[in-house]
Amino acid sequence: MAQKKPLVSIIMGSESDKEIAMKAVEVLDSNNIPHEVRVLSAHRNSKDLEKYISEAKSEIFIAIAGLAAHLPGFIASRTEKPVIGVPVSSNLGGLDALLSIVQMPSGVPVACVGIDNARNAAFLALRILKLAGY
Amino acid sequence: MAQKKPLVSIIMGSESDKEIAMKAVEVLDSNNIPHEVRVLSAHRNSKDLEKYISEAKSEIFIAIAGLAAHLPGFIASRTEKPVIGVPVSSNLGGLDALLSIVQMPSGVPVACVGIDNARNAAFLALRILKLAGY
Amino acid sequence: MAQKKPLVSIIMGSESDKEIAMKAVEVLDSNNIPHEVRVLSAHRNSKDLEKYISEAKSEIFIAIAGLAAHLPGFIASRTEKPVIGVPVSSNLGGLDALLSIVQMPSGVPVACVGIDNARNAAFLALRILKLAGY
Amino acid sequence: MAQKKPLVSIIMGSESDKEIAMKAVEVLDSNNIPHEVRVLSAHRNSKDLEKYISEAKSEIFIAIAGLAAHLPGFIASRTEKPVIGVPVSSNLGGLDALLSIVQMPSGVPVACVGIDNARNAAFLALRILKLAGY
Amino acid sequence: MAQKKPLVSIIMGSESDKEIAMKAVEVLDSNNIPHEVRVLSAHRNSKDLEKYISEAKSEIFIAIAGLAAHLPGFIASRTEKPVIGVPVSSNLGGLDALLSIVQMPSGVPVACVGIDNARNAAFLALRILKLAGY
Amino acid sequence: MAQKKPLVSIIMGSESDKEIAMKAVEVLDSNNIPHEVRVLSAHRNSKDLEKYISEAKSEIFIAIAGLAAHLPGFIASRTEKPVIGVPVSSNLGGLDALLSIVQMPSGVPVACVGIDNARNAAFLALRILKLAGY
Amino acid sequence: MAQKKPLVSIIMGSESDKEIAMKAVEVLDSNNIPHEVRVLSAHRNSKDLEKYISEAKSEIFIAIAGLAAHLPGFIASRTEKPVIGVPVSSNLGGLDALLSIVQMPSGVPVACVGIDNARNAAFLALRILKLAGY
Amino acid sequence: MAQKKPLVSIIMGSESDKEIAMKAVEVLDSNNIPHEVRVLSAHRNSKDLEKYISEAKSEIFIAIAGLAAHLPGFIASRTEKPVIGVPVSSNLGGLDALLSIVQMPSGVPVACVGIDNARNAAFLALRILKLAGY
């Protein structure tokens, strides 16, 4: 049986974000949205990440990262597709990741959702995919 | 000549947000995206706002609000379409509006962009519309 | 024996706020103030919430919510009765809920009390009820 | 002609809060609510303030203060009537006054409204007075 | 044997601050500074507190409080003696108590030390007492 | 006529803090407290500062500094006399200087007053001097 | 006359950071350190930026950026040379840029200096260059 | 066998920072960089610290401190060598230490890395040492 094309790429900056990422996976799974999950850091695997972004068949990126969370903005600057960012909490309660994701410069938008709230990233993806007829 | 159907509704919570809202309008205009602009408060015109949301033909909502900025979340809870929120700065530099917009509960996502950055709301709308084939 | 009319409605945005809500219940109970408790989200049950607000016999609303805590403001925009808001703490220590509740726009006031401090919401209700002759 | 009994006492901690206080006055005036205005600091005029609180005929106190804004809590600990606090902004955007007003200990509630938002203090007073039959 | 006159009064706003207060006691004890400890809230025992302040024989007050920590400022407004304030941490990491203590209006100074750092309050008292010849 | 011994040393970290420092000078002058004023940075003139501290005849130090305001703590670690710190506001509203001054480690206390509030530093010095019999 | 090889590359994320960047230039000029200045955004000119980084002859990078300031981290992930980051202030006083620069993940360090303090970035570069024998 | 000259001095302000310091040690060890570790407080051992700084043979200082973290700035004002600061988290999530380290005045730069992130301090040291030919 043919594998369905993934519609959403879930990328986390670090293995330690896995628990958060799984919350997005659950929402997509229960809505039958094909997706794929990758661990790719904007800082430590930038070449692999760029390659993945340019070759990905999916329509939307969900990027999950903590601290100086550059991952969503990195992706947004290398694709024209919608990018959804999920800030992950650490010492400062996630304020660092939130600001690093949401305060993007004009022209390179990231759709930021709440701290640790990967479920809302998936729900936002569902809205966008529905609008696009999926 | 027939009026084109608006694709984006730009709603601001208060007349005082007009200058910010115009930045989204400029981006949409220069990309030939039909849109309409309304001043409707989630708190002071909730009935009119609900009516507008339910009747709007547009595909995406951009909601611009300051302080306890409930407008984007209000809209997101009354439509299945994507909602983009723009926090407006005041005494606390916009931190109040940012948190009021981005920290939505699971199931009712808002795509938050940077403080006062209505241009990015429009650019995000462009990405979503492109994905939807517009 | 006839049930006494509730004087205070305690509404929480989520089941997870129950422990906080019970602190308000205790204060009202020990002061013999009839009340009723509901779980109704401004975002997920807005229609039920509106119905409840319009039909409620109680004189004061206590609204308990975390994150982007729109519940108190939502109620305040749909009733002329006093609304007391209780911010619930999470990742950011409750700063998000506090600002979402207290920074309401002019004309739609919410009486905000301290983070997780539902007891004070009840004590404030007692003061208002006493003034009203209850 | 007999002077009407004031229903609301507006107390500011410092002459410099006058501009903010006048916003509450305007709302009360336009709703025909008798009121009186005093400048009394919890720290510099505590005896006069205590005397005023114990003798005041009004039903509600609106207390306006900046920095370590103890005025509303001071009043709340010396009266059983409802006390509404208005934080005034300065160097930290009003965050200091907001926390000093809203984070009251259990048993001594203050109804806090938004930073510099004395209009909402007045609107909240109107709701309480209406409930009390005024 | 005659009891020595206490040189330092340690006042905490709540029984729950006891563990913090004991850190000041230890430092004073190990430096042979006579002191006395009281639990007196600025909001819940203001009369007792005023009485205590006016009758206290000690030369310095150390006031320990959390949340909207008015206790140090309250004491400072009722005595001409030096008052040292210790902010106690809770939901917001102690930022609320810190600002409530340190941001006093001109003319009513409080000597604020670090969050939960009652030891430094005692060390500061030692410096002042030494200057005064004790 | 003999010059009176200074009782208070006012040290600012930078010439740009002069306006703030003058507020302390005014209070001391109007209370006839002899004092001297120096511009000495903990970072740029540490040797001169150490020399000044060790030779100063004054009984109390008031240290005024912004940003990473180490000046008060530096002085406190080199003298046994009381040190009062005044945080000066800049980009972050003075939060940086406040935390750099107040959060001193146990054993090296600084008496911190409000942001830009050099007047209160002087008033606190007056209380301490009075206790010491000046 | 031969052009000297630049030792420091100053990169700003936007033309609007020019005034800040000039402060670093002044310090380097007055210390006779050859340098070159570029305007290259991590988000809008990532290809040009990568090319510049890989070809640059300079030994140290100073990266100046505001908002979600990814520029320093971007450079640090593409070179083994030391990277110094300067956060630029905007609505939130520079807290967003500070956290976006300093909170880098392990393995990709950025040397962050104070908000808007490009002079210190240059002084830090001087220390590093001196150690390297320049 | 002769002991190799240490290239990096790791100084922590308190024994309680040891766990953080060890993260830097691990990175240096696994890269064969000779180093030495000291516990020296800028406030409690300033003379010993000054002596150590002036006699140290190492080329770079890594300074680890929490609260009002003056240690890195203290070292930077007494050496011309590069100084790397590591903020340690406590009540305020490390925001106090971060601001105390990064907001240094012009002329005395500290290279600040992320909160509790001593590994990045070591990685930054490696970059600087490599540039210097080690």
Coordinates of C-alpha atoms in Angstrom, one line a residue, chain E residues 42-122:
Chain E
A42 CA 0.0 45.0 58.1
H43 CA -3.4 44.0 56.7
R44 CA -4.8 41.7 59.2
N45 CA -3.4 43.0 62.5
S46 CA -2.8 46.6 61.7
K47 CA -3.9 47.9 65.2
D48 CA -1.7 45.4 67.0
L49 CA 1.1 46.1 64.7
E50 CA 0.9 49.9 65.2
K51 CA 0.8 49.3 69.0
Y52 CA 3.9 47.1 68.8
I53 CA 5.8 49.6 66.6
S54 CA 5.0 52.5 69.0
E55 CA 6.0 50.5 72.1
A56 CA 9.0 48.6 70.8
K57 CA 12.3 49.2 72.5
S58 CA 14.3 47.9 69.7
E59 CA 16.4 50.1 67.4
I60 CA 15.9 48.4 64.1
F61 CA 13.0 46.6 62.4
I62 CA 13.4 43.7 60.1
A63 CA 10.1 43.1 58.2
I64 CA 9.6 39.9 56.2
A65 CA 6.7 39.5 53.8
G66 CA 5.6 38.0 50.5
L67 CA 3.1 38.9 47.7
A68 CA 1.9 42.6 48.0
A69 CA 4.5 43.0 50.8
H70 CA 3.3 46.2 52.5
L71 CA 4.7 45.3 56.0
P72 CA 8.1 47.0 55.7
G73 CA 6.6 50.2 54.3
F74 CA 3.9 50.2 56.9
I75 CA 6.4 50.1 59.6
A76 CA 8.6 52.7 58.0
S77 CA 5.7 55.1 57.9
R78 CA 5.1 54.7 61.6
T79 CA 8.6 54.9 63.0
E80 CA 11.7 57.0 62.5
K81 CA 14.0 54.0 63.1
P82 CA 15.6 52.1 60.2
V83 CA 13.4 49.4 58.6
I84 CA 14.9 46.6 56.6
G85 CA 12.6 44.6 54.3
V86 CA 12.9 41.0 53.1
P87 CA 10.8 40.0 50.1
V88 CA 9.6 36.4 50.3
S89 CA 9.2 34.4 47.1
S90 CA 6.0 32.7 45.8
N91 CA 4.4 32.3 42.3
L92 CA 6.4 35.1 40.7
G93 CA 9.7 34.1 42.2
G94 CA 9.4 37.0 44.7
L95 CA 9.3 39.8 42.1
D96 CA 6.0 41.0 43.5
A97 CA 7.3 41.2 47.1
L98 CA 10.5 42.8 45.9
L99 CA 8.8 45.6 44.0
S100 CA 6.2 46.1 46.8
I101 CA 9.0 46.6 49.3
V102 CA 11.7 48.5 47.4
Q103 CA 9.6 51.0 45.3
M104 CA 8.6 53.1 48.3
P105 CA 7.7 56.8 47.8
S106 CA 10.1 59.5 48.7
G107 CA 10.3 60.2 52.4
V108 CA 9.4 56.8 53.6
P109 CA 12.5 54.6 52.9
V110 CA 12.8 50.9 53.3
A111 CA 16.2 49.2 53.2
C112 CA 15.4 46.2 50.9
V113 CA 17.6 43.1 50.8
G114 CA 17.5 40.1 48.4
I115 CA 14.6 37.7 47.9
D116 CA 14.3 35.2 50.8
N117 CA 17.6 36.6 52.1
A118 CA 16.8 37.3 55.7
R119 CA 20.4 36.6 56.6
N120 CA 21.4 39.8 54.8
A121 CA 18.8 41.7 56.7
A122 CA 20.5 40.6 59.9

